[in-house]
Amino acid sequence: MSEDQVKSPIDGILPFLQSIEWRDPWLALLLTFHIAVTMTALMTRNHANFQIMLFLALLLLVYFSESINEVAASNWMLFSRQQYFDSNGLFISVVFSVPILMNCMIMIASWLYQSSQLMTSLKRAQLRQQARNREMEDESVNTNGTVVREKQE
Protein backbone atom coordinates (compact mmCIF):
# COMPACT_ATOMS: atom_id res chain seq x y z
CA MET A 1 0.00 0.00 0.00
CA SER A 2 1.20 3.48 -0.77
CA GLU A 3 1.37 6.28 1.75
CA ASP A 4 -1.70 7.95 0.21
CA GLN A 5 -3.86 4.86 0.70
CA VAL A 6 -3.09 4.55 4.42
CA LYS A 7 -4.71 7.49 6.14
CA SER A 8 -5.53 8.04 9.74
CA PRO A 9 -9.26 8.49 10.29
CA ILE A 10 -8.48 11.36 12.69
CA ASP A 11 -6.52 14.28 11.32
CA GLY A 12 -6.37 16.24 14.57
CA ILE A 13 -8.22 17.24 17.69
CA LEU A 14 -10.23 20.07 16.10
CA PRO A 15 -11.68 17.92 13.26
CA PHE A 16 -12.36 15.20 15.82
CA LEU A 17 -14.27 17.61 18.09
CA GLN A 18 -16.16 19.01 15.10
CA SER A 19 -17.26 15.50 14.11
CA ILE A 20 -19.05 15.02 17.43
CA GLU A 21 -22.78 15.63 17.45
CA TRP A 22 -22.92 17.95 20.46
CA ARG A 23 -26.74 18.08 20.45
CA ASP A 24 -26.98 14.66 22.07
CA PRO A 25 -28.57 15.19 25.49
CA TRP A 26 -26.00 13.07 27.26
CA LEU A 27 -23.17 15.20 25.83
CA ALA A 28 -24.93 18.34 27.10
CA LEU A 29 -25.19 16.62 30.47
CA LEU A 30 -21.49 15.71 30.34
CA LEU A 31 -20.59 19.33 29.54
CA THR A 32 -22.80 20.50 32.41
CA PHE A 33 -21.01 18.01 34.68
CA HIS A 34 -17.60 19.43 33.71
CA ILE A 35 -18.77 23.02 34.26
CA ALA A 36 -20.26 22.09 37.65
CA VAL A 37 -17.05 20.34 38.72
CA THR A 38 -14.96 23.32 37.65
CA MET A 39 -17.21 25.76 39.51
CA THR A 40 -17.21 23.52 42.59
CA ALA A 41 -13.42 23.28 42.52
CA LEU A 42 -13.08 27.05 42.23
CA MET A 43 -15.70 27.92 44.86
CA THR A 44 -14.41 25.43 47.44
CA ARG A 45 -10.74 26.34 47.16
CA ASN A 46 -10.68 27.37 50.85
CA HIS A 47 -12.22 24.08 52.04
CA ALA A 48 -9.32 21.65 52.02
CA ASN A 49 -11.13 18.51 53.19
CA PHE A 50 -13.87 18.86 50.59
CA GLN A 51 -11.33 19.54 47.86
CA ILE A 52 -9.31 16.48 48.77
CA MET A 53 -12.43 14.32 48.53
CA LEU A 54 -13.38 15.94 45.20
CA PHE A 55 -9.83 15.46 43.90
CA LEU A 56 -9.80 11.77 44.83
CA ALA A 57 -13.27 11.22 43.35
CA LEU A 58 -12.17 12.84 40.08
CA LEU A 59 -9.02 10.73 39.94
CA LEU A 60 -11.12 7.62 40.52
CA LEU A 61 -13.35 8.61 37.59
CA VAL A 62 -10.29 8.93 35.36
CA TYR A 63 -8.92 5.63 36.66
CA PHE A 64 -12.15 3.83 35.81
CA SER A 65 -12.62 5.59 32.46
CA GLU A 66 -11.52 2.46 30.58
CA SER A 67 -14.26 0.45 32.30
CA ILE A 68 -16.74 3.26 31.69
CA ASN A 69 -15.72 3.23 28.02
CA GLU A 70 -16.33 -0.52 27.76
CA VAL A 71 -19.78 -0.27 29.36
CA ALA A 72 -20.67 2.72 27.18
CA ALA A 73 -19.44 0.92 24.05
CA SER A 74 -21.72 -2.02 24.69
CA ASN A 75 -24.75 0.13 25.62
CA TRP A 76 -24.34 3.22 23.44
CA MET A 77 -27.72 2.73 21.70
CA LEU A 78 -29.52 3.40 25.00
CA PHE A 79 -28.27 6.98 25.32
CA SER A 80 -26.50 8.13 22.15
CA ARG A 81 -27.22 8.68 18.47
CA GLN A 82 -23.72 7.57 17.44
CA GLN A 83 -21.13 5.05 18.59
CA TYR A 84 -18.29 7.18 19.97
CA PHE A 85 -16.69 4.63 22.27
CA ASP A 86 -13.85 2.97 20.36
CA SER A 87 -11.51 0.36 21.77
CA ASN A 88 -8.64 2.88 21.93
CA GLY A 89 -10.64 5.15 24.22
CA LEU A 90 -9.91 8.34 22.29
CA PHE A 91 -13.38 9.79 22.71
CA ILE A 92 -13.67 9.15 26.43
CA SER A 93 -10.16 10.47 26.93
CA VAL A 94 -10.83 13.72 25.08
CA VAL A 95 -14.31 14.56 26.35
CA PHE A 96 -14.24 12.91 29.77
CA SER A 97 -10.75 12.34 31.20
CA VAL A 98 -8.91 15.40 29.91
CA PRO A 99 -11.39 17.95 31.35
CA ILE A 100 -11.36 16.08 34.67
CA LEU A 101 -7.56 16.09 34.73
CA MET A 102 -7.57 19.81 33.91
CA ASN A 103 -9.77 20.37 36.96
CA CYS A 104 -7.34 18.33 39.05
CA MET A 105 -4.47 20.47 37.77
CA ILE A 106 -6.40 23.63 38.68
CA MET A 107 -6.90 22.27 42.18
CA ILE A 108 -3.21 21.39 42.56
CA ALA A 109 -2.20 24.85 41.32
CA SER A 110 -4.55 26.39 43.87
CA TRP A 111 -3.05 24.25 46.64
CA LEU A 112 0.48 25.24 45.64
CA TYR A 113 -0.46 28.92 45.58
CA GLN A 114 -2.14 28.68 48.99
CA SER A 115 0.88 26.82 50.39
CA SER A 116 3.26 29.48 49.14
CA GLN A 117 1.06 32.22 50.63
CA LEU A 118 0.95 30.37 53.94
CA MET A 119 4.71 29.87 53.98
CA THR A 120 5.25 33.56 53.18
CA SER A 121 2.95 34.73 55.98
CA LEU A 122 4.51 32.24 58.39
CA LYS A 123 8.03 33.48 57.60
CA ARG A 124 6.92 37.11 58.03
CA ALA A 125 5.38 36.28 61.42
CA GLN A 126 8.55 34.45 62.40
CA LEU A 127 10.72 37.44 61.46
CA ARG A 128 8.40 39.80 63.37
CA GLN A 129 8.64 37.57 66.44
CA GLN A 130 12.42 37.48 66.20
CA ALA A 131 12.49 41.29 65.96
CA ARG A 132 10.23 41.57 69.04
CA ASN A 133 12.45 39.15 70.96
CA ARG A 134 15.53 41.22 70.06
CA GLU A 135 13.79 44.42 71.19
CA MET A 136 12.79 42.82 74.48
CA GLU A 137 16.35 41.59 74.95
CA ASP A 138 17.71 45.07 74.29
CA GLU A 139 15.23 46.63 76.74
CA SER A 140 16.09 44.15 79.48
CA VAL A 141 19.81 44.81 78.99
CA ASN A 142 19.20 48.59 79.08
CA THR A 143 17.13 48.44 82.29
CA ASN A 144 19.78 46.35 84.10
CA GLY A 145 22.34 49.02 83.28
CA THR A 146 24.95 46.61 82.11
CA VAL A 147 25.78 46.42 78.45
CA VAL A 148 24.00 48.76 76.04
CA ARG A 149 23.84 47.58 72.49
CA GLU A 150 23.16 49.97 69.66
CA LYS A 151 20.36 49.03 67.34
CA GLN A 152 21.41 48.45 63.80
CA GLU A 153 19.19 49.93 61.13
N, CA, C and O atoms as a DFTB+ gen file, in Angstrom:
612 C
 N C O
     1  1       0.830      -1.180       0.000
     2  2       0.000       0.000       0.000
     3  2       0.870       1.237       0.000
     4  3       1.910       1.284       0.656
     5  1       0.435       2.232      -0.740
     6  2       1.197       3.479      -0.772
     7  2       0.830       4.330       0.422
     8  3      -0.114       4.034       1.154
     9  1       1.592       5.394       0.605
    10  2       1.371       6.283       1.747
    11  2       0.034       7.007       1.633
    12  3      -0.572       7.344       2.650
    13  1      -0.431       7.251       0.413
    14  2      -1.700       7.952       0.214
    15  2      -2.897       7.076       0.589
    16  3      -3.932       7.581       1.023
    17  1      -2.747       5.747       0.416
    18  2      -3.864       4.855       0.704
    19  2      -4.064       4.630       2.199
    20  3      -5.181       4.359       2.640
    21  1      -2.990       4.741       2.982
    22  2      -3.086       4.548       4.418
    23  2      -3.241       5.914       5.063
    24  3      -2.285       6.682       5.166
    25  1      -4.460       6.200       5.493
    26  2      -4.714       7.486       6.140
    27  2      -5.309       7.243       7.514
    28  3      -6.068       6.299       7.733
    29  1      -4.950       8.102       8.408
    30  2      -5.529       8.037       9.740
    31  2      -6.933       8.614       9.680
    32  3      -7.144       9.651       9.051
    33  1      -7.898       7.964      10.323
    34  2      -9.264       8.493      10.291
    35  2      -9.401       9.812      11.060
    36  3     -10.376      10.538      10.868
    37  1      -8.444      10.124      11.916
    38  2      -8.479      11.361      12.691
    39  2      -7.283      12.202      12.296
    40  3      -6.132      11.791      12.439
    41  1      -7.586      13.398      11.792
    42  2      -6.522      14.282      11.325
    43  2      -6.065      15.268      12.392
    44  3      -5.080      15.977      12.187
    45  1      -6.741      15.327      13.496
    46  2      -6.374      16.241      14.574
    47  2      -7.507      16.376      15.576
    48  3      -8.600      15.844      15.384
    49  1      -7.227      17.083      16.621
    50  2      -8.221      17.244      17.687
    51  2      -9.403      18.085      17.221
    52  3     -10.552      17.731      17.487
    53  1      -9.142      19.185      16.535
    54  2     -10.232      20.065      16.101
    55  2     -11.202      19.356      15.154
    56  3     -12.409      19.424      15.385
    57  1     -10.727      18.670      14.084
    58  2     -11.684      17.916      13.256
    59  2     -12.417      16.828      14.045
    60  3     -13.590      16.551      13.791
    61  1     -11.720      16.221      14.996
    62  2     -12.356      15.203      15.824
    63  2     -13.493      15.813      16.642
    64  3     -14.590      15.257      16.693
    65  1     -13.235      16.951      17.280
    66  2     -14.267      17.605      18.086
    67  2     -15.417      18.113      17.220
    68  3     -16.567      18.123      17.658
    69  1     -15.112      18.532      16.000
    70  2     -16.162      19.006      15.105
    71  2     -17.033      17.856      14.596
    72  3     -18.186      18.071      14.224
    73  1     -16.495      16.653      14.580
    74  2     -17.265      15.501      14.107
    75  2     -18.266      14.985      15.146
    76  3     -19.126      14.162      14.831
    77  1     -18.152      15.462      16.354
    78  2     -19.048      15.017      17.426
    79  2     -20.375      15.760      17.326
    80  3     -20.409      16.973      17.119
    81  1     -21.441      15.030      17.471
    82  2     -22.777      15.629      17.448
    83  2     -23.100      16.123      18.867
    84  3     -23.584      15.360      19.704
    85  1     -22.827      17.394      19.121
    86  2     -22.922      17.954      20.464
    87  2     -24.363      18.149      20.932
    88  3     -24.588      18.522      22.084
    89  1     -25.337      17.904      20.063
    90  2     -26.742      18.077      20.446
    91  2     -27.297      16.877      21.205
    92  3     -28.414      16.932      21.721
    93  1     -26.541      15.814      21.277
    94  2     -26.984      14.662      22.067
    95  2     -27.184      15.103      23.514
    96  3     -26.311      15.759      24.083
    97  1     -28.309      14.757      24.109
    98  2     -28.571      15.191      25.490
    99  2     -27.508      14.735      26.493
   100  3     -27.177      15.469      27.425
   101  1     -26.988      13.557      26.308
   102  2     -25.997      13.071      27.257
   103  2     -24.696      13.848      27.158
   104  3     -23.983      13.984      28.153
   105  1     -24.370      14.365      25.966
   106  2     -23.171      15.197      25.825
   107  2     -23.379      16.561      26.493
   108  3     -22.456      17.122      27.083
   109  1     -24.613      17.086      26.390
   110  2     -24.925      18.338      27.096
   111  2     -24.831      18.112      28.601
   112  3     -24.359      18.980      29.336
   113  1     -25.276      16.957      29.053
   114  2     -25.187      16.618      30.468
   115  2     -23.722      16.472      30.902
   116  3     -23.344      16.908      31.988
   117  1     -22.912      15.859      30.047
   118  2     -21.487      15.714      30.345
   119  2     -20.807      17.082      30.424
   120  3     -19.989      17.318      31.313
   121  1     -21.139      17.972      29.507
   122  2     -20.589      19.329      29.536
   123  2     -21.030      20.061      30.801
   124  3     -20.236      20.766      31.425
   125  1     -22.290      19.891      31.175
   126  2     -22.799      20.497      32.415
   127  2     -22.055      19.938      33.623
   128  3     -21.739      20.674      34.558
   129  1     -21.778      18.644      33.602
   130  2     -21.007      18.013      34.679
   131  2     -19.632      18.657      34.809
   132  3     -19.199      18.984      35.914
   133  1     -18.940      18.841      33.677
   134  2     -17.602      19.432      33.711
   135  2     -17.645      20.875      34.216
   136  3     -16.778      21.291      34.984
   137  1     -18.638      21.629      33.790
   138  2     -18.775      23.017      34.264
   139  2     -19.061      23.031      35.762
   140  3     -18.488      23.839      36.492
   141  1     -19.936      22.152      36.223
   142  2     -20.262      22.088      37.654
   143  2     -19.042      21.698      38.486
   144  3     -18.817      22.253      39.561
   145  1     -18.259      20.745      37.989
   146  2     -17.054      20.335      38.721
   147  2     -16.054      21.485      38.779
   148  3     -15.444      21.727      39.821
   149  1     -15.885      22.189      37.670
   150  2     -14.959      23.323      37.652
   151  2     -15.412      24.406      38.626
   152  3     -14.603      24.933      39.391
   153  1     -16.695      24.738      38.601
   154  2     -17.215      25.765      39.512
   155  2     -17.079      25.309      40.970
   156  3     -16.734      26.109      41.840
   157  1     -17.344      24.046      41.233
   158  2     -17.206      23.519      42.589
   159  2     -15.757      23.589      43.045
   160  3     -15.477      23.968      44.182
   161  1     -14.841      23.225      42.164
   162  2     -13.415      23.277      42.520
   163  2     -12.972      24.708      42.806
   164  3     -12.189      24.946      43.725
   165  1     -13.470      25.655      42.024
   166  2     -13.078      27.049      42.234
   167  2     -13.725      27.643      43.484
   168  3     -13.079      28.386      44.222
   169  1     -14.990      27.321      43.722
   170  2     -15.698      27.918      44.857
   171  2     -15.304      27.297      46.196
   172  3     -15.485      27.927      47.238
   173  1     -14.779      26.095      46.188
   174  2     -14.411      25.429      47.444
   175  2     -12.906      25.436      47.676
   176  3     -12.393      24.607      48.428
   177  1     -12.204      26.350      47.048
   178  2     -10.744      26.344      47.159
   179  2     -10.249      26.590      48.585
   180  3      -9.098      26.275      48.888
   181  1     -11.080      27.141      49.463
   182  2     -10.684      27.365      50.854
   183  2     -11.171      26.264      51.794
   184  3     -11.026      26.376      53.011
   185  1     -11.740      25.217      51.242
   186  2     -12.224      24.082      52.040
   187  2     -11.405      22.847      51.676
   188  3     -11.767      22.083      50.781
   189  1     -10.314      22.672      52.377
   190  2      -9.322      21.650      52.020
   191  2      -9.886      20.236      52.044
   192  3      -9.648      19.463      51.116
   193  1     -10.627      19.886      53.087
   194  2     -11.134      18.512      53.188
   195  2     -12.074      18.171      52.037
   196  3     -11.991      17.087      51.460
   197  1     -12.964      19.097      51.707
   198  2     -13.872      18.855      50.589
   199  2     -13.098      18.725      49.285
   200  3     -13.394      17.857      48.464
   201  1     -12.101      19.596      49.097
   202  2     -11.327      19.544      47.856
   203  2     -10.538      18.247      47.734
   204  3     -10.395      17.709      46.636
   205  1     -10.038      17.756      48.822
   206  2      -9.308      16.482      48.772
   207  2     -10.248      15.358      48.344
   208  3      -9.886      14.516      47.523
   209  1     -11.452      15.353      48.905
   210  2     -12.428      14.324      48.526
   211  2     -12.827      14.467      47.050
   212  3     -12.937      13.471      46.335
   213  1     -13.041      15.697      46.604
   214  2     -13.380      15.937      45.198
   215  2     -12.234      15.489      44.292
   216  3     -12.461      14.842      43.270
   217  1     -11.021      15.832      44.667
   218  2      -9.835      15.459      43.902
   219  2      -9.726      13.940      43.760
   220  3      -9.498      13.425      42.665
   221  1      -9.890      13.235      44.871
   222  2      -9.803      11.772      44.834
   223  2     -10.939      11.167      44.014
   224  3     -10.727      10.207      43.274
   225  1     -12.139      11.723      44.141
   226  2     -13.268      11.216      43.348
   227  2     -13.013      11.423      41.860
   228  3     -13.308      10.544      41.050
   229  1     -12.468      12.575      41.499
   230  2     -12.170      12.838      40.083
   231  2     -11.089      11.897      39.561
   232  3     -11.183      11.397      38.440
   233  1     -10.069      11.659      40.374
   234  2      -9.023      10.730      39.938
   235  2      -9.564       9.307      39.799
   236  3      -9.137       8.562      38.917
   237  1     -10.493       8.936      40.660
   238  2     -11.120       7.615      40.518
   239  2     -11.927       7.527      39.224
   240  3     -11.921       6.489      38.561
   241  1     -12.615       8.598      38.862
   242  2     -13.353       8.606      37.593
   243  2     -12.408       8.406      36.412
   244  3     -12.708       7.649      35.489
   245  1     -11.272       9.086      36.447
   246  2     -10.291       8.928      35.363
   247  2      -9.726       7.509      35.372
   248  3      -9.542       6.902      34.317
   249  1      -9.456       6.992      36.553
   250  2      -8.918       5.631      36.661
   251  2      -9.875       4.607      36.058
   252  3      -9.443       3.672      35.383
   253  1     -11.163       4.781      36.300
   254  2     -12.151       3.833      35.805
   255  2     -12.703       4.213      34.430
   256  3     -13.685       3.620      33.982
   257  1     -12.105       5.171      33.764
   258  2     -12.622       5.594      32.457
   259  2     -12.556       4.469      31.417
   260  3     -13.397       4.416      30.519
   261  1     -11.591       3.591      31.522
   262  2     -11.523       2.463      30.583
   263  2     -12.731       1.541      30.772
   264  3     -13.333       1.080      29.802
   265  1     -13.070       1.284      32.023
   266  2     -14.257       0.455      32.305
   267  2     -15.530       1.167      31.870
   268  3     -16.439       0.546      31.318
   269  1     -15.592       2.464      32.120
   270  2     -16.744       3.263      31.689
   271  2     -16.865       3.208      30.170
   272  3     -17.967       3.094      29.634
   273  1     -15.729       3.290      29.481
   274  2     -15.716       3.234      28.018
   275  2     -16.257       1.889      27.524
   276  3     -17.027       1.846      26.565
   277  1     -15.862       0.806      28.167
   278  2     -16.335      -0.520      27.760
   279  2     -17.843      -0.659      27.959
   280  3     -18.540      -1.181      27.089
   281  1     -18.339      -0.196      29.090
   282  2     -19.779      -0.267      29.360
   283  2     -20.540       0.609      28.368
   284  3     -21.576       0.208      27.838
   285  1     -20.013       1.811      28.123
   286  2     -20.669       2.725      27.181
   287  2     -20.628       2.171      25.760
   288  3     -21.576       2.361      24.998
   289  1     -19.544       1.489      25.395
   290  2     -19.436       0.919      24.051
   291  2     -20.467      -0.186      23.829
   292  3     -20.992      -0.342      22.727
   293  1     -20.745      -0.932      24.861
   294  2     -21.723      -2.020      24.694
   295  2     -23.173      -1.545      24.835
   296  3     -24.092      -2.252      24.421
   297  1     -23.390      -0.361      25.412
   298  2     -24.750       0.128      25.622
   299  2     -25.007       1.496      24.983
   300  3     -25.911       2.213      25.415
   301  1     -24.249       1.859      23.989
   302  2     -24.340       3.215      23.441
   303  2     -25.705       3.521      22.829
   304  3     -26.119       4.680      22.802
   305  1     -26.407       2.510      22.343
   306  2     -27.715       2.732      21.701
   307  2     -28.772       3.220      22.696
   308  3     -29.777       3.804      22.290
   309  1     -28.557       2.989      23.975
   310  2     -29.519       3.401      24.996
   311  2     -29.506       4.914      25.244
   312  3     -30.505       5.482      25.685
   313  1     -28.371       5.562      24.958
   314  2     -28.265       6.978      25.321
   315  2     -27.667       7.877      24.246
   316  3     -27.645       9.095      24.422
   317  1     -27.186       7.325      23.146
   318  2     -26.504       8.135      22.150
   319  2     -27.029       7.863      20.747
   320  3     -27.592       6.805      20.466
   321  1     -26.830       8.838      19.883
   322  2     -27.218       8.677      18.475
   323  2     -26.108       8.031      17.652
   324  3     -26.363       7.460      16.592
   325  1     -24.868       8.126      18.151
   326  2     -23.723       7.565      17.435
   327  2     -22.869       6.750      18.392
   328  3     -22.928       6.927      19.608
   329  1     -22.071       5.850      17.817
   330  2     -21.131       5.052      18.590
   331  2     -19.806       5.816      18.655
   332  3     -19.056       5.844      17.679
   333  1     -19.525       6.422      19.782
   334  2     -18.291       7.183      19.969
   335  2     -17.209       6.383      20.684
   336  3     -16.039       6.763      20.648
   337  1     -17.572       5.305      21.320
   338  2     -16.688       4.633      22.265
   339  2     -15.874       3.543      21.578
   340  3     -16.283       2.382      21.541
   341  1     -14.734       3.917      21.042
   342  2     -13.853       2.974      20.359
   343  2     -12.981       2.235      21.366
   344  3     -12.905       2.602      22.538
   345  1     -12.329       1.192      20.881
   346  2     -11.509       0.364      21.769
   347  2     -10.256       1.093      22.248
   348  3      -9.690       0.734      23.280
   349  1      -9.816       2.118      21.505
   350  2      -8.641       2.883      21.927
   351  2      -8.967       3.880      23.029
   352  3      -8.072       4.331      23.743
   353  1     -10.232       4.225      23.171
   354  2     -10.636       5.147      24.220
   355  2     -10.355       6.601      23.918
   356  3     -10.259       7.413      24.838
   357  1     -10.220       6.952      22.638
   358  2      -9.910       8.339      22.289
   359  2     -11.032       9.282      22.704
   360  3     -10.777      10.334      23.290
   361  1     -12.261       8.910      22.404
   362  2     -13.384       9.793      22.705
   363  2     -13.515      10.041      24.204
   364  3     -13.622      11.188      24.639
   365  1     -13.506       8.978      24.986
   366  2     -13.673       9.153      26.427
   367  2     -12.490       9.902      27.027
   368  3     -12.643      10.629      28.009
   369  1     -11.323       9.728      26.444
   370  2     -10.160      10.465      26.934
   371  2     -10.301      11.954      26.670
   372  3     -10.008      12.775      27.539
   373  1     -10.753      12.305      25.462
   374  2     -10.828      13.715      25.077
   375  2     -11.974      14.443      25.770
   376  3     -11.787      15.557      26.258
   377  1     -13.156      13.834      25.822
   378  2     -14.310      14.565      26.353
   379  2     -14.606      14.250      27.820
   380  3     -15.426      14.928      28.439
   381  1     -13.962      13.246      28.376
   382  2     -14.236      12.906      29.775
   383  2     -12.994      13.070      30.652
   384  3     -13.012      13.839      31.613
   385  1     -11.928      12.359      30.329
   386  2     -10.754      12.336      31.204
   387  2      -9.945      13.624      31.167
   388  3      -9.514      14.105      32.214
   389  1      -9.730      14.190      29.994
   390  2      -8.911      15.404      29.907
   391  2      -9.531      16.567      30.685
   392  3      -8.815      17.222      31.442
   393  1     -10.834      16.855      30.533
   394  2     -11.394      17.945      31.352
   395  2     -11.310      17.677      32.858
   396  3     -11.099      18.599      33.646
   397  1     -11.475      16.424      33.247
   398  2     -11.356      16.085      34.670
   399  2      -9.923      16.313      35.142
   400  3      -9.703      16.876      36.215
   401  1      -8.958      15.882      34.350
   402  2      -7.561      16.087      34.733
   403  2      -7.188      17.567      34.749
   404  3      -6.356      17.986      35.554
   405  1      -7.794      18.357      33.872
   406  2      -7.568      19.806      33.908
   407  2      -8.091      20.392      35.225
   408  3      -7.449      21.257      35.820
   409  1      -9.245      19.925      35.671
   410  2      -9.772      20.369      36.963
   411  2      -8.836      19.968      38.099
   412  3      -8.616      20.746      39.028
   413  1      -8.294      18.776      38.032
   414  2      -7.342      18.334      39.051
   415  2      -6.094      19.217      39.045
   416  3      -5.563      19.553      40.104
   417  1      -5.633      19.586      37.865
   418  2      -4.467      20.466      37.774
   419  2      -4.782      21.846      38.346
   420  3      -3.935      22.449      39.006
   421  1      -5.976      22.345      38.102
   422  2      -6.396      23.628      38.681
   423  2      -6.378      23.538      40.202
   424  3      -5.915      24.457      40.878
   425  1      -6.875      22.447      40.729
   426  2      -6.901      22.271      42.183
   427  2      -5.481      22.196      42.753
   428  3      -5.204      22.786      43.797
   429  1      -4.594      21.483      42.084
   430  2      -3.209      21.386      42.556
   431  2      -2.532      22.750      42.495
   432  3      -1.801      23.119      43.414
   433  1      -2.767      23.504      41.421
   434  2      -2.196      24.852      41.315
   435  2      -2.710      25.739      42.443
   436  3      -1.950      26.521      43.013
   437  1      -3.974      25.623      42.762
   438  2      -4.551      26.391      43.870
   439  2      -3.897      25.999      45.194
   440  3      -3.582      26.863      46.012
   441  1      -3.697      24.710      45.404
   442  2      -3.053      24.252      46.640
   443  2      -1.620      24.768      46.739
   444  3      -1.181      25.192      47.809
   445  1      -0.897      24.733      45.627
   446  2       0.481      25.237      45.640
   447  2       0.521      26.731      45.925
   448  3       1.382      27.199      46.671
   449  1      -0.399      27.477      45.340
   450  2      -0.462      28.922      45.582
   451  2      -0.789      29.193      47.051
   452  3      -0.147      30.030      47.686
   453  1      -1.778      28.494      47.586
   454  2      -2.142      28.685      48.990
   455  2      -0.999      28.297      49.914
   456  3      -0.780      28.951      50.934
   457  1      -0.271      27.245      49.573
   458  2       0.875      26.824      50.386
   459  2       1.966      27.881      50.371
   460  3       2.557      28.181      51.408
   461  1       2.232      28.442      49.212
   462  2       3.263      29.481      49.141
   463  2       2.838      30.725      49.915
   464  3       3.668      31.361      50.565
   465  1       1.550      31.082      49.853
   466  2       1.060      32.225      50.628
   467  2       1.176      31.949      52.128
   468  3       1.557      32.832      52.896
   469  1       0.852      30.741      52.538
   470  2       0.948      30.373      53.944
   471  2       2.397      30.393      54.421
   472  3       2.691      30.886      55.510
   473  1       3.295      29.861      53.608
   474  2       4.712      29.866      53.980
   475  2       5.252      31.289      54.065
   476  3       6.055      31.597      54.946
   477  1       4.810      32.164      53.145
   478  2       5.254      33.559      53.179
   479  2       4.759      34.255      54.441
   480  3       5.528      34.944      55.111
   481  1       3.480      34.081      54.770
   482  2       2.953      34.732      55.976
   483  2       3.576      34.143      57.238
   484  3       3.801      34.870      58.206
   485  1       3.853      32.861      57.244
   486  2       4.513      32.238      58.388
   487  2       5.920      32.795      58.574
   488  3       6.318      33.089      59.701
   489  1       6.667      32.943      57.506
   490  2       8.026      33.480      57.605
   491  2       8.001      34.931      58.064
   492  3       8.849      35.340      58.858
   493  1       7.036      35.723      57.574
   494  2       6.921      37.115      58.033
   495  2       6.626      37.163      59.530
   496  3       7.224      37.958      60.255
   497  1       5.711      36.317      59.994
   498  2       5.381      36.277      61.422
   499  2       6.596      35.845      62.239
   500  3       6.834      36.359      63.332
   501  1       7.345      34.915      61.710
   502  2       8.550      34.452      62.398
   503  2       9.575      35.577      62.502
   504  3      10.185      35.760      63.556
   505  1       9.770      36.323      61.435
   506  2      10.717      37.442      61.460
   507  2      10.251      38.543      62.408
   508  3      11.065      39.143      63.110
   509  1       8.934      38.811      62.431
   510  2       8.396      39.805      63.374
   511  2       8.634      39.358      64.819
   512  3       9.001      40.168      65.670
   513  1       8.426      38.089      65.086
   514  2       8.639      37.567      66.438
   515  2      10.108      37.669      66.829
   516  3      10.424      38.022      67.965
   517  1      11.000      37.365      65.905
   518  2      12.423      37.482      66.200
   519  2      12.804      38.931      66.476
   520  3      13.625      39.197      67.354
   521  1      12.216      39.872      65.736
   522  2      12.489      41.292      65.963
   523  2      11.969      41.710      67.334
   524  3      12.650      42.444      68.049
   525  1      10.776      41.257      67.714
   526  2      10.229      41.574      69.043
   527  2      11.113      41.002      70.145
   528  3      11.364      41.663      71.153
   529  1      11.583      39.779      69.953
   530  2      12.454      39.154      70.959
   531  2      13.752      39.943      71.109
   532  3      14.246      40.122      72.222
   533  1      14.304      40.417      69.990
   534  2      15.534      41.222      70.064
   535  2      15.280      42.536      70.786
   536  3      16.110      42.980      71.580
   537  1      14.127      43.167      70.514
   538  2      13.790      44.422      71.187
   539  2      13.630      44.206      72.684
   540  3      14.095      45.014      73.488
   541  1      12.965      43.105      73.059
   542  2      12.786      42.815      74.483
   543  2      14.119      42.529      75.154
   544  3      14.335      42.909      76.304
   545  1      15.010      41.862      74.440
   546  2      16.347      41.587      74.948
   547  2      17.103      42.888      75.172
   548  3      17.743      43.078      76.207
   549  1      17.023      43.785      74.186
   550  2      17.708      45.074      74.285
   551  2      17.162      45.897      75.451
   552  3      17.926      46.547      76.164
   553  1      15.840      45.870      75.647
   554  2      15.234      46.627      76.744
   555  2      15.650      46.062      78.090
   556  3      15.920      46.818      79.024
   557  1      15.705      44.755      78.198
   558  2      16.092      44.154      79.476
   559  2      17.561      44.441      79.787
   560  3      17.918      44.621      80.951
   561  1      18.396      44.485      78.790
   562  2      19.807      44.814      78.992
   563  2      19.923      46.276      79.390
   564  3      20.721      46.610      80.266
   565  1      19.141      47.160      78.765
   566  2      19.199      48.591      79.082
   567  2      18.705      48.863      80.503
   568  3      19.285      49.705      81.189
   569  1      17.674      48.193      80.962
   570  2      17.134      48.441      82.295
   571  2      18.056      47.913      83.392
   572  3      18.051      48.449      84.501
   573  1      18.841      46.884      83.114
   574  2      19.776      46.354      84.104
   575  2      21.000      47.240      84.227
   576  3      21.744      47.149      85.204
   577  1      21.208      48.097      83.240
   578  2      22.338      49.018      83.283
   579  2      23.662      48.400      82.945
   580  3      24.700      49.024      83.161
   581  1      23.665      47.227      82.437
   582  2      24.949      46.605      82.114
   583  2      25.382      47.011      80.711
   584  3      25.813      48.147      80.511
   585  1      25.286      46.168      79.796
   586  2      25.779      46.424      78.451
   587  2      24.670      47.042      77.623
   588  3      23.544      46.543      77.622
   589  1      24.973      48.118      76.919
   590  2      24.002      48.759      76.038
   591  2      24.434      48.481      74.606
   592  3      25.540      48.823      74.189
   593  1      23.560      47.873      73.893
   594  2      23.835      47.576      72.488
   595  2      23.135      48.604      71.629
   596  3      22.001      48.990      71.911
   597  1      23.807      49.048      70.581
   598  2      23.165      49.968      69.660
   599  2      22.368      49.163      68.657
   600  3      22.784      48.099      68.199
   601  1      21.211      49.705      68.334
   602  2      20.365      49.030      67.344
   603  2      20.898      49.323      65.966
   604  3      21.230      50.462      65.636
   605  1      20.974      48.288      65.172
   606  2      21.414      48.453      63.795
   607  2      20.190      48.698      62.927
   608  3      19.154      48.056      63.100
   609  1      20.318      49.623      62.000
   610  2      19.189      49.934      61.125
   611  2      19.421      49.393      59.759
   612  3      18.576      49.556      58.880
